[in-house]
Amino acid sequence: MKSLNPEINGVTGAESNPISTSDQNSVRVQFGDGAVYVEPDPGHSFQAIYEQIFGQPWSADNGVLAPTMEGFVQEAEREKKGLSETVMNGYRPEALAVYRELVGEFGVCDRWFASLPASTQPNRLYVHSATSHGATGNDTEKLIKGYPQKTIFESLEESGFSFGIYYQYPPATLFYRNLRKLKYIDNFHQFDLDFKRHCEEGKLPNYVVVEQRYFDTKLSPANDDHPSHDVSQGQKFVKHVYEALRASPQWNDMLFVIIYDEHGGFYDHVPTPVTGVPSPDDIVGPEPYNFRFDRLGVRVPAILISPWIERGTVLHGPSGPYPTSEFEHSSIPATVKKLFNLKEFLTKRDAWAGTFECVLTRETPRTDCPVTLPEPVKLRETEANDKAELSEFQQELVQMAAALKGDHRKDIYPHKLVQNMKVSDATKYVNNAFNQFLDECQKAKTSGTHDSSDIVLCPQTPPKRASSRSFAQKLFSCLICDH
């Protein structure tokens, strides 16, 4: 996108990485713009990201290193010979026509980092709770119980504001234990049935989360941008969401954020912050890494959309609240707290993270925002491969669905459950499990159940929608894409 706006800190084409960081005469692989259909999935585990950032494999004896961003090619070649060509290529703007339009018409943040140098799920947890509660990867025990930390959803409810989660497959937000309570069941809405209608009727809650399809099938291709999914499906999804929001009577009260959970192993040239980052809750991660959550992950795309944003805005680093503050996923709950004047921060991390309400610079909302966005260009010629093996995140979703359904009590849980499961099998399983979960919730509500250890739910009167207030307290919408 730098080719559209030189102010963006993007790649120029002069960037490169050596095949071997220990060889000063090593051949270097140049960054290019040839990405089309990406397969396979690059490494983005804790140890893979460590090597990408610091240029050498992880070791407990490494000590404190400077982030060189020189290890992407070396780590990719360690994963699979030739994978560095995938890691060192990005998309031209015309291949991502929807993003090209949004970046030109609204705002982009070019210094937003993943909350920690780890994989998908721990980073997604930061978006709504400013902590992963010690997780640096998959933790099946916590999947069963649900992560216990307080979320921004509860903070909003406490102050009389509403929230809604619009899902296309069982929502990943159910990784949080508290959202499995019966009183929140009506806050979950099926995207295809409710989102556009709620937009048209002006009935979107104050805080909206939109979750995409994580499983790639022939009838319903995935639209989360995770390799080997077709990113044009993700572009269609963003186009659909934007156009529904743009047509809503609530449009002038919106700030819409598109964010990626982590970089997915793909190259970036901007060094990740490794000093001055506070641990959210002083929890130390598991062996062997014993991570202290005191440095951030690799930079990710962040697009900010609102009629209160000037065309072509580029948001760089924040101006506080601390000298070392950065934009990262905890910036979302931090900004929500500030806009809605909520009672307290969730952790020390969102208290430290930069807030981005400064992007709303206009005194009046624009009237020239595009009503429609360009049609995406198909980038994958073949159909979805629904016989593919599951990604780690897809396995986690299946395991979570098993916990909701009660299958976590079986001896096949957790690893045997997903061992030979294909995407088509997983899609059926998670849908059936979540539908069974919803049915049990409705039965519990009808019977007047106040608490159920099986469903881990407790019905109460849903929070009342907030009365009309200033723009800053109207509506905040968030879409989290996978890498």
Short mmCIF file of C-alpha atoms in Angstrom, two decimals:
data_model
loop_
_atom_site.label_atom_id
_atom_site.label_comp_id
_atom_site.label_asym_id
_atom_site.label_seq_id
_atom_site.Cartn_x
_atom_site.Cartn_y
_atom_site.Cartn_z
CA MET A 1 0.00 0.00 0.00
CA LYS A 2 3.03 2.28 0.25
CA SER A 3 2.84 2.61 -3.53
CA LEU A 4 -0.51 4.36 -3.05
CA ASN A 5 0.56 6.56 -0.16
CA PRO A 6 4.30 7.18 0.48
CA GLU A 7 3.51 8.14 4.10
CA ILE A 8 2.80 4.48 4.89
CA ASN A 9 5.78 2.63 6.35
CA GLY A 10 5.58 -0.24 3.89
CA VAL A 11 8.00 -2.25 1.79
CA THR A 12 9.86 -0.68 -1.12
CA GLY A 13 11.15 -3.86 -2.79
CA ALA A 14 14.70 -3.28 -1.56
CA GLU A 15 14.19 -5.48 1.51
CA SER A 16 15.82 -8.90 1.77
CA ASN A 17 16.74 -11.70 4.17
CA PRO A 18 19.76 -14.03 4.13
CA ILE A 19 19.41 -17.77 3.69
CA SER A 20 21.86 -18.13 6.60
CA THR A 21 22.20 -15.45 9.26
CA SER A 22 25.50 -16.94 10.46
CA ASP A 23 27.15 -16.58 7.03
CA GLN A 24 28.11 -13.01 6.13
CA ASN A 25 28.39 -14.04 2.48
CA SER A 26 25.01 -15.77 2.41
CA VAL A 27 22.74 -15.37 -0.60
CA ARG A 28 19.84 -13.03 0.19
CA VAL A 29 16.23 -13.44 -0.92
CA GLN A 30 14.59 -10.19 -2.07
CA PHE A 31 11.09 -9.19 -1.07
CA GLY A 32 8.64 -9.20 -3.98
CA ASP A 33 5.02 -8.48 -4.86
CA GLY A 34 4.18 -11.79 -6.52
CA ALA A 35 1.76 -13.27 -3.97
CA VAL A 36 -1.39 -14.73 -5.53
CA TYR A 37 -2.60 -17.98 -3.96
CA VAL A 38 -0.60 -18.89 -0.87
CA GLU A 39 0.09 -22.49 0.10
CA PRO A 40 1.48 -23.93 2.37
CA ASP A 41 1.17 -22.14 5.70
CA PRO A 42 4.47 -20.65 6.99
CA GLY A 43 5.70 -21.25 10.53
CA HIS A 44 4.30 -19.01 13.26
CA SER A 45 4.87 -20.94 16.47
CA PHE A 46 6.63 -19.24 19.37
CA GLN A 47 10.00 -20.70 18.40
CA ALA A 48 9.52 -19.96 14.68
CA ILE A 49 8.67 -16.32 15.38
CA TYR A 50 11.68 -16.04 17.69
CA GLU A 51 14.01 -17.05 14.85
CA GLN A 52 12.23 -14.74 12.39
CA ILE A 53 12.67 -11.75 14.71
CA PHE A 54 16.15 -12.36 16.15
CA GLY A 55 17.80 -14.31 13.34
CA GLN A 56 18.75 -17.38 15.35
CA PRO A 57 16.92 -20.40 16.77
CA TRP A 58 15.46 -20.08 20.24
CA SER A 59 17.60 -21.16 23.17
CA ALA A 60 17.23 -20.55 26.90
CA ASP A 61 20.84 -19.34 26.84
CA ASN A 62 20.38 -16.67 24.18
CA GLY A 63 19.98 -13.78 26.60
CA VAL A 64 18.64 -10.41 25.46
CA LEU A 65 18.94 -9.91 21.69
CA ALA A 66 18.14 -7.04 19.34
CA PRO A 67 15.33 -7.67 16.80
CA THR A 68 17.02 -7.78 13.40
CA MET A 69 14.03 -9.14 11.40
CA GLU A 70 16.63 -11.13 9.45
CA GLY A 71 15.52 -14.68 10.21
CA PHE A 72 12.42 -15.10 8.04
CA VAL A 73 14.14 -16.84 5.11
CA GLN A 74 16.33 -19.01 7.33
CA GLU A 75 13.35 -20.19 9.41
CA ALA A 76 11.17 -20.76 6.33
CA GLU A 77 13.82 -22.92 4.65
CA ARG A 78 14.12 -24.88 7.89
CA GLU A 79 10.36 -25.55 7.69
CA LYS A 80 10.34 -26.51 4.01
CA LYS A 81 12.77 -25.98 1.16
CA GLY A 82 11.53 -23.19 -1.11
CA LEU A 83 9.07 -21.81 1.46
CA SER A 84 11.05 -18.58 1.69
CA GLU A 85 9.67 -17.50 -1.70
CA THR A 86 6.19 -17.55 -0.16
CA VAL A 87 7.31 -15.76 3.01
CA MET A 88 9.13 -13.03 1.07
CA ASN A 89 6.28 -12.04 -1.25
CA GLY A 90 3.27 -9.78 -0.66
CA TYR A 91 0.17 -8.74 -2.60
CA ARG A 92 0.02 -5.86 -5.02
CA PRO A 93 -2.76 -3.38 -4.16
CA GLU A 94 -4.79 -4.31 -7.25
CA ALA A 95 -4.96 -7.93 -6.02
CA LEU A 96 -6.70 -6.69 -2.86
CA ALA A 97 -9.08 -4.16 -4.40
CA VAL A 98 -11.30 -3.88 -1.32
CA TYR A 99 -8.39 -3.07 0.98
CA ARG A 100 -6.90 -0.73 -1.61
CA GLU A 101 -10.14 1.27 -1.60
CA LEU A 102 -10.49 1.30 2.19
CA VAL A 103 -6.87 2.36 2.77
CA GLY A 104 -7.30 5.20 0.27
CA GLU A 105 -10.70 6.31 1.57
CA PHE A 106 -10.15 6.01 5.32
CA GLY A 107 -7.24 5.24 7.66
CA VAL A 108 -4.50 2.66 8.10
CA CYS A 109 -2.24 2.14 11.11
CA ASP A 110 1.29 1.22 10.05
CA ARG A 111 2.60 0.50 13.53
CA TRP A 112 0.21 -2.04 15.06
CA PHE A 113 1.84 -5.14 16.52
CA ALA A 114 0.57 -8.53 17.60
CA SER A 115 0.27 -8.60 21.40
CA LEU A 116 2.81 -11.39 21.78
CA PRO A 117 5.22 -13.29 19.49
CA ALA A 118 3.07 -16.42 19.32
CA SER A 119 0.36 -18.09 17.26
CA THR A 120 -3.28 -17.30 16.51
CA GLN A 121 -5.30 -18.07 19.62
CA PRO A 122 -3.16 -16.33 22.29
CA ASN A 123 -3.21 -13.14 20.22
CA ARG A 124 -6.96 -13.31 19.64
CA LEU A 125 -7.47 -13.52 23.41
CA TYR A 126 -5.76 -10.14 23.83
CA VAL A 127 -8.26 -8.42 21.53
CA HIS A 128 -11.09 -8.58 24.07
CA SER A 129 -9.29 -9.20 27.38
CA ALA A 130 -5.78 -7.66 27.08
CA THR A 131 -4.19 -10.94 28.16
CA SER A 132 -3.90 -14.57 27.09
CA HIS A 133 -3.85 -15.64 30.76
CA GLY A 134 -0.41 -17.19 30.30
CA ALA A 135 -1.09 -18.98 27.01
CA THR A 136 1.60 -18.96 24.33
CA GLY A 137 -0.02 -21.81 22.39
CA ASN A 138 -2.74 -24.40 22.64
CA ASP A 139 -3.74 -25.25 26.24
CA THR A 140 -6.36 -27.99 26.19
CA GLU A 141 -7.16 -27.72 29.90
CA LYS A 142 -8.06 -24.06 29.46
CA LEU A 143 -9.99 -24.91 26.30
CA ILE A 144 -12.21 -27.21 28.34
CA LYS A 145 -12.80 -24.78 31.19
CA GLY A 146 -12.68 -21.63 29.10
CA TYR A 147 -10.21 -18.83 29.77
CA PRO A 148 -11.18 -17.17 33.06
CA GLN A 149 -10.10 -13.55 32.59
CA LYS A 150 -12.50 -10.62 32.52
CA THR A 151 -13.34 -9.29 29.05
CA ILE A 152 -14.34 -5.99 27.55
CA PHE A 153 -17.80 -7.49 27.04
CA GLU A 154 -18.38 -7.62 30.80
CA SER A 155 -16.94 -4.13 31.26
CA LEU A 156 -19.45 -2.78 28.74
CA GLU A 157 -22.33 -4.61 30.38
CA GLU A 158 -21.39 -3.27 33.81
CA SER A 159 -21.71 0.29 32.48
CA GLY A 160 -25.05 -0.34 30.74
CA PHE A 161 -23.76 -0.80 27.19
CA SER A 162 -24.63 -3.60 24.80
CA PHE A 163 -22.52 -5.96 22.73
CA GLY A 164 -23.13 -8.46 19.95
CA ILE A 165 -21.08 -11.23 18.35
CA TYR A 166 -22.02 -12.12 14.75
CA TYR A 167 -20.60 -15.49 13.79
CA GLN A 168 -20.51 -17.67 10.68
CA TYR A 169 -19.20 -20.73 12.46
CA PRO A 170 -19.12 -21.41 16.19
CA PRO A 171 -17.61 -18.22 17.59
CA ALA A 172 -14.02 -18.23 18.79
CA THR A 173 -15.08 -15.75 21.49
CA LEU A 174 -16.46 -18.79 23.36
CA PHE A 175 -12.88 -19.53 24.37
CA TYR A 176 -13.70 -17.08 27.20
CA ARG A 177 -15.40 -18.94 30.05
CA ASN A 178 -17.65 -16.03 31.04
CA LEU A 179 -19.22 -15.78 27.59
CA ARG A 180 -20.56 -19.32 28.01
CA LYS A 181 -22.99 -18.03 30.65
CA LEU A 182 -26.62 -18.34 29.79
CA LYS A 183 -27.30 -14.65 30.25
CA TYR A 184 -25.10 -13.92 27.21
CA ILE A 185 -26.62 -16.42 24.78
CA ASP A 186 -28.81 -13.75 23.15
CA ASN A 187 -25.69 -11.68 22.42
CA PHE A 188 -24.64 -14.24 19.79
CA HIS A 189 -26.15 -13.80 16.33
CA GLN A 190 -25.78 -15.85 13.17
CA PHE A 191 -24.11 -13.51 10.70
CA ASP A 192 -25.97 -14.59 7.57
CA LEU A 193 -29.37 -14.28 9.27
CA ASP A 194 -29.00 -11.19 11.41
CA PHE A 195 -26.13 -8.87 10.52
CA LYS A 196 -27.49 -7.10 7.46
CA ARG A 197 -30.98 -6.90 8.98
CA HIS A 198 -29.68 -5.38 12.20
CA CYS A 199 -27.70 -2.88 10.13
CA GLU A 200 -30.77 -1.90 8.11
CA GLU A 201 -32.93 -1.57 11.22
CA GLY A 202 -30.30 0.44 13.10
CA LYS A 203 -30.21 -2.17 15.86
CA LEU A 204 -26.51 -2.92 16.09
CA PRO A 205 -25.25 -3.03 19.69
CA ASN A 206 -22.65 -0.59 21.01
CA TYR A 207 -19.78 -3.04 20.56
CA VAL A 208 -19.90 -5.44 17.63
CA VAL A 209 -17.58 -8.35 16.85
CA VAL A 210 -17.81 -10.05 13.46
CA GLU A 211 -16.32 -13.53 13.12
CA GLN A 212 -15.68 -15.13 9.76
CA ARG A 213 -15.65 -18.67 8.42
CA TYR A 214 -12.58 -20.58 9.59
CA PHE A 215 -13.24 -23.83 7.69
CA ASP A 216 -12.79 -24.08 3.92
CA THR A 217 -15.45 -26.16 2.14
CA LYS A 218 -16.69 -26.26 -1.43
CA LEU A 219 -20.13 -24.90 -0.54
CA SER A 220 -18.87 -22.33 1.97
CA PRO A 221 -15.25 -21.32 1.29
CA ALA A 222 -13.32 -19.92 4.24
CA ASN A 223 -13.02 -16.14 4.33
CA ASP A 224 -10.44 -15.71 7.12
CA ASP A 225 -7.36 -15.25 4.85
CA HIS A 226 -5.52 -18.17 6.45
CA PRO A 227 -3.39 -20.17 3.99
CA SER A 228 -4.42 -22.11 1.97
CA HIS A 229 -7.70 -20.20 1.79
CA ASP A 230 -8.48 -17.84 -1.08
CA VAL A 231 -8.01 -14.27 0.17
CA SER A 232 -10.54 -13.03 -2.40
CA GLN A 233 -13.18 -14.69 -0.20
CA GLY A 234 -11.93 -12.54 2.67
CA GLN A 235 -12.18 -9.49 0.44
CA LYS A 236 -15.79 -10.39 -0.39
CA PHE A 237 -16.53 -10.73 3.31
CA VAL A 238 -15.07 -7.32 4.18
CA LYS A 239 -16.97 -5.79 1.25
CA HIS A 240 -20.22 -7.32 2.53
CA VAL A 241 -19.65 -6.09 6.08
CA TYR A 242 -18.66 -2.58 4.97
CA GLU A 243 -21.59 -2.13 2.59
CA ALA A 244 -24.05 -3.27 5.24
CA LEU A 245 -22.56 -0.82 7.74
CA ARG A 246 -22.46 1.99 5.16
CA ALA A 247 -26.18 1.57 4.41
CA SER A 248 -27.13 1.56 8.10
CA PRO A 249 -28.79 4.56 9.78
CA GLN A 250 -26.07 4.08 12.43
CA TRP A 251 -23.25 4.76 9.94
CA ASN A 252 -22.43 8.21 11.34
CA ASP A 253 -21.95 6.68 14.80
CA MET A 254 -19.41 4.04 13.78
CA LEU A 255 -15.75 3.23 14.04
CA PHE A 256 -15.02 -0.01 12.17
CA VAL A 257 -11.69 -1.78 12.75
CA ILE A 258 -10.23 -4.57 10.61
CA ILE A 259 -7.35 -6.30 12.36
CA TYR A 260 -5.26 -9.46 11.92
CA ASP A 261 -4.38 -11.63 14.90
CA GLU A 262 -0.70 -12.17 13.95
CA HIS A 263 1.64 -12.09 10.97
CA GLY A 264 1.43 -15.80 10.11
CA GLY A 265 5.15 -16.18 9.46
CA PHE A 266 5.25 -13.65 6.58
CA TYR A 267 8.07 -11.13 6.34
CA ASP A 268 8.00 -7.67 7.86
CA HIS A 269 10.83 -5.18 8.05
CA VAL A 270 9.73 -3.19 11.15
CA PRO A 271 11.52 -4.39 14.32
CA THR A 272 9.18 -5.61 17.03
CA PRO A 273 9.23 -3.78 20.40
CA VAL A 274 11.23 -5.78 22.96
CA THR A 275 11.57 -3.28 25.84
CA GLY A 276 9.13 -1.35 27.99
CA VAL A 277 6.24 -3.75 27.38
CA PRO A 278 4.40 -4.66 30.62
CA SER A 279 3.18 -8.13 31.46
CA PRO A 280 -0.61 -7.87 31.66
CA ASP A 281 -0.99 -9.90 34.86
CA ASP A 282 2.49 -11.17 35.85
CA ILE A 283 1.65 -14.71 34.74
CA VAL A 284 4.66 -16.56 33.32
CA GLY A 285 4.12 -18.82 30.32
CA PRO A 286 4.70 -22.59 30.38
CA GLU A 287 7.94 -24.52 29.87
CA PRO A 288 10.25 -24.49 28.04
CA TYR A 289 9.96 -20.82 27.10
CA ASN A 290 8.80 -19.33 30.43
CA PHE A 291 7.70 -16.29 28.48
CA ARG A 292 7.07 -13.19 30.59
CA PHE A 293 4.86 -11.39 28.07
CA ASP A 294 7.25 -8.46 28.04
CA ARG A 295 7.69 -8.02 24.28
CA LEU A 296 5.31 -7.77 21.33
CA GLY A 297 4.85 -9.82 18.19
CA VAL A 298 5.36 -8.88 14.54
CA ARG A 299 3.45 -5.98 12.99
CA VAL A 300 0.02 -6.72 11.46
CA PRO A 301 -2.34 -4.86 9.10
CA ALA A 302 -4.88 -2.56 10.77
CA ILE A 303 -7.49 -0.60 8.82
CA LEU A 304 -9.67 2.04 10.52
CA ILE A 305 -12.96 3.06 8.91
CA SER A 306 -15.37 5.84 9.88
CA PRO A 307 -17.03 8.90 8.32
CA TRP A 308 -15.11 10.85 10.99
CA ILE A 309 -11.75 9.91 9.41
CA GLU A 310 -10.16 11.99 6.65
CA ARG A 311 -9.30 10.25 3.39
CA GLY A 312 -5.83 8.70 3.23
CA THR A 313 -5.10 8.99 6.95
CA VAL A 314 -2.00 7.15 8.20
CA LEU A 315 -1.76 6.54 11.93
CA HIS A 316 1.77 5.92 13.16
CA GLY A 317 2.78 5.19 16.76
CA PRO A 318 0.67 6.49 19.66
CA SER A 319 1.51 9.55 21.76
CA GLY A 320 1.00 7.75 25.08
CA PRO A 321 -0.17 7.03 27.69
CA TYR A 322 3.43 5.89 28.41
CA PRO A 323 6.69 6.72 26.60
CA THR A 324 6.97 3.09 25.42
CA SER A 325 3.26 2.61 24.53
CA GLU A 326 2.46 0.98 21.20
CA PHE A 327 -0.59 0.05 19.19
CA GLU A 328 -1.33 -3.64 19.72
CA HIS A 329 -4.46 -5.76 20.24
CA SER A 330 -4.97 -4.43 23.77
CA SER A 331 -5.45 -1.03 22.12
CA ILE A 332 -8.97 -2.19 21.24
CA PRO A 333 -10.24 -2.65 24.82
CA ALA A 334 -8.20 0.41 25.85
CA THR A 335 -9.94 2.53 23.20
CA VAL A 336 -13.35 1.08 24.02
CA LYS A 337 -12.79 1.94 27.69
CA LYS A 338 -11.91 5.52 26.76
CA LEU A 339 -14.72 6.07 24.26
CA PHE A 340 -17.39 4.62 26.54
CA ASN A 341 -15.86 5.95 29.78
CA LEU A 342 -15.80 2.49 31.36
CA LYS A 343 -14.91 1.97 35.02
CA GLU A 344 -11.53 0.23 34.85
CA PHE A 345 -8.86 -1.33 32.68
CA LEU A 346 -8.79 -5.10 32.23
CA THR A 347 -5.05 -5.58 32.83
CA LYS A 348 -1.80 -3.65 32.99
CA ARG A 349 -1.44 -4.20 29.24
CA ASP A 350 -4.52 -2.23 28.06
CA ALA A 351 -3.64 0.45 30.63
CA TRP A 352 -0.32 0.76 28.75
CA ALA A 353 -1.47 0.32 25.14
CA GLY A 354 -2.00 3.31 22.86
CA THR A 355 -5.56 4.31 22.00
CA PHE A 356 -6.62 5.28 18.49
CA GLU A 357 -9.63 7.58 18.94
CA CYS A 358 -7.21 10.29 17.74
CA VAL A 359 -7.90 9.03 14.21
CA LEU A 360 -11.39 10.64 14.42
CA THR A 361 -10.25 14.13 13.46
CA ARG A 362 -13.25 15.61 11.67
CA GLU A 363 -15.76 18.01 13.26
CA THR A 364 -18.56 16.64 11.07
CA PRO A 365 -19.02 13.21 9.44
CA ARG A 366 -18.12 12.86 5.76
CA THR A 367 -20.87 12.51 3.18
CA ASP A 368 -18.60 11.23 0.39
CA CYS A 369 -17.76 7.78 1.82
CA PRO A 370 -18.17 5.12 -0.89
CA VAL A 371 -21.47 3.27 -0.78
CA THR A 372 -20.04 0.16 -2.46
CA LEU A 373 -16.56 -1.32 -2.77
CA PRO A 374 -14.89 -2.98 -5.79
CA GLU A 375 -15.57 -6.59 -6.68
CA PRO A 376 -12.66 -8.78 -5.53
CA VAL A 377 -10.55 -10.66 -8.07
CA LYS A 378 -10.57 -14.44 -7.61
CA LEU A 379 -7.06 -15.62 -6.74
CA ARG A 380 -7.54 -19.38 -6.39
CA GLU A 381 -8.48 -21.28 -9.53
CA THR A 382 -9.37 -24.53 -7.79
CA GLU A 383 -12.20 -25.38 -5.40
CA ALA A 384 -11.74 -25.49 -1.65
CA ASN A 385 -9.99 -28.62 -0.44
CA ASP A 386 -12.35 -29.79 2.29
CA LYS A 387 -10.33 -33.01 2.67
CA ALA A 388 -7.34 -31.06 3.93
CA GLU A 389 -5.73 -31.60 7.32
CA LEU A 390 -6.76 -29.20 10.07
CA SER A 391 -4.66 -26.19 11.00
CA GLU A 392 -3.75 -25.74 14.66
CA PHE A 393 -6.45 -23.09 15.12
CA GLN A 394 -9.06 -25.30 13.48
CA GLN A 395 -8.08 -28.11 15.86
CA GLU A 396 -8.55 -25.72 18.77
CA LEU A 397 -12.02 -24.78 17.52
CA VAL A 398 -12.96 -28.46 17.31
CA GLN A 399 -11.65 -29.08 20.80
CA MET A 400 -13.58 -26.09 22.14
CA ALA A 401 -16.75 -27.35 20.42
CA ALA A 402 -16.15 -30.73 22.08
CA ALA A 403 -16.00 -29.03 25.47
CA LEU A 404 -19.30 -27.24 24.76
CA LYS A 405 -20.91 -30.49 23.67
CA GLY A 406 -19.49 -32.56 26.54
CA ASP A 407 -17.21 -34.75 24.40
CA HIS A 408 -14.20 -33.61 26.44
CA ARG A 409 -15.17 -36.38 28.87
CA LYS A 410 -14.41 -39.03 26.25
CA ASP A 411 -11.03 -40.77 26.08
CA ILE A 412 -10.47 -39.51 22.54
CA TYR A 413 -10.19 -35.92 23.83
CA PRO A 414 -8.25 -33.85 22.99
CA HIS A 415 -5.75 -35.14 20.44
CA LYS A 416 -7.35 -38.35 19.14
CA LEU A 417 -10.50 -36.37 18.43
CA VAL A 418 -8.75 -34.28 15.76
CA GLN A 419 -6.07 -36.77 14.74
CA ASN A 420 -7.62 -37.96 11.48
CA MET A 421 -10.27 -35.29 11.10
CA LYS A 422 -10.52 -33.47 7.77
CA VAL A 423 -11.95 -30.00 7.20
CA SER A 424 -15.32 -31.34 6.03
CA ASP A 425 -15.56 -33.56 9.12
CA ALA A 426 -14.59 -30.70 11.41
CA THR A 427 -17.17 -28.40 9.84
CA LYS A 428 -19.97 -30.85 10.54
CA TYR A 429 -18.69 -31.57 14.02
CA VAL A 430 -18.41 -27.97 15.21
CA ASN A 431 -21.76 -26.99 13.71
CA ASN A 432 -23.53 -29.94 15.31
CA ALA A 433 -21.79 -29.31 18.63
CA PHE A 434 -22.64 -25.62 18.67
CA ASN A 435 -26.26 -26.22 17.64
CA GLN A 436 -26.57 -28.76 20.46
CA PHE A 437 -25.06 -26.19 22.83
CA LEU A 438 -27.60 -23.57 21.70
CA ASP A 439 -30.47 -26.03 22.09
CA GLU A 440 -29.41 -26.83 25.64
CA CYS A 441 -29.15 -23.15 26.40
CA GLN A 442 -32.66 -22.50 25.16
CA LYS A 443 -33.99 -25.43 27.19
CA ALA A 444 -32.26 -24.07 30.28
CA LYS A 445 -33.73 -20.63 29.71
CA THR A 446 -37.22 -22.05 29.21
CA SER A 447 -36.97 -24.10 32.39
CA GLY A 448 -35.84 -21.08 34.36
CA THR A 449 -32.39 -22.44 35.09
CA HIS A 450 -30.21 -19.97 36.95
CA ASP A 451 -26.96 -21.91 36.71
CA SER A 452 -25.79 -25.11 35.00
CA SER A 453 -22.36 -26.65 35.39
CA ASP A 454 -22.86 -28.66 32.19
CA ILE A 455 -23.58 -25.64 30.03
CA VAL A 456 -21.71 -23.27 32.33
CA LEU A 457 -24.42 -20.70 31.84
CA CYS A 458 -26.65 -18.60 34.04
CA PRO A 459 -29.65 -16.69 32.71
CA GLN A 460 -30.17 -13.13 33.76
CA THR A 461 -31.89 -10.18 32.20
CA PRO A 462 -29.80 -9.09 29.20
CA PRO A 463 -28.13 -5.71 29.68
CA LYS A 464 -30.25 -2.76 28.63
CA ARG A 465 -29.11 -0.85 25.58
CA ALA A 466 -27.51 2.40 26.49
CA SER A 467 -29.49 5.57 25.99
CA SER A 468 -28.43 8.03 23.32
CA ARG A 469 -25.10 9.63 24.17
CA SER A 470 -22.25 11.35 22.39
CA PHE A 471 -20.81 9.93 19.16
CA ALA A 472 -17.89 8.43 21.05
CA GLN A 473 -20.30 6.21 22.98
CA LYS A 474 -22.44 5.01 20.07
CA LEU A 475 -20.94 2.11 18.17
CA PHE A 476 -17.63 0.34 17.90
CA SER A 477 -17.27 -2.51 15.43
CA CYS A 478 -14.36 -4.92 15.20
CA LEU A 479 -13.48 -7.55 12.56
CA ILE A 480 -10.53 -9.81 13.39
CA CYS A 481 -9.05 -11.63 10.42
CA ASP A 482 -6.75 -14.60 10.65
CA HIS A 483 -3.29 -14.25 9.14
#
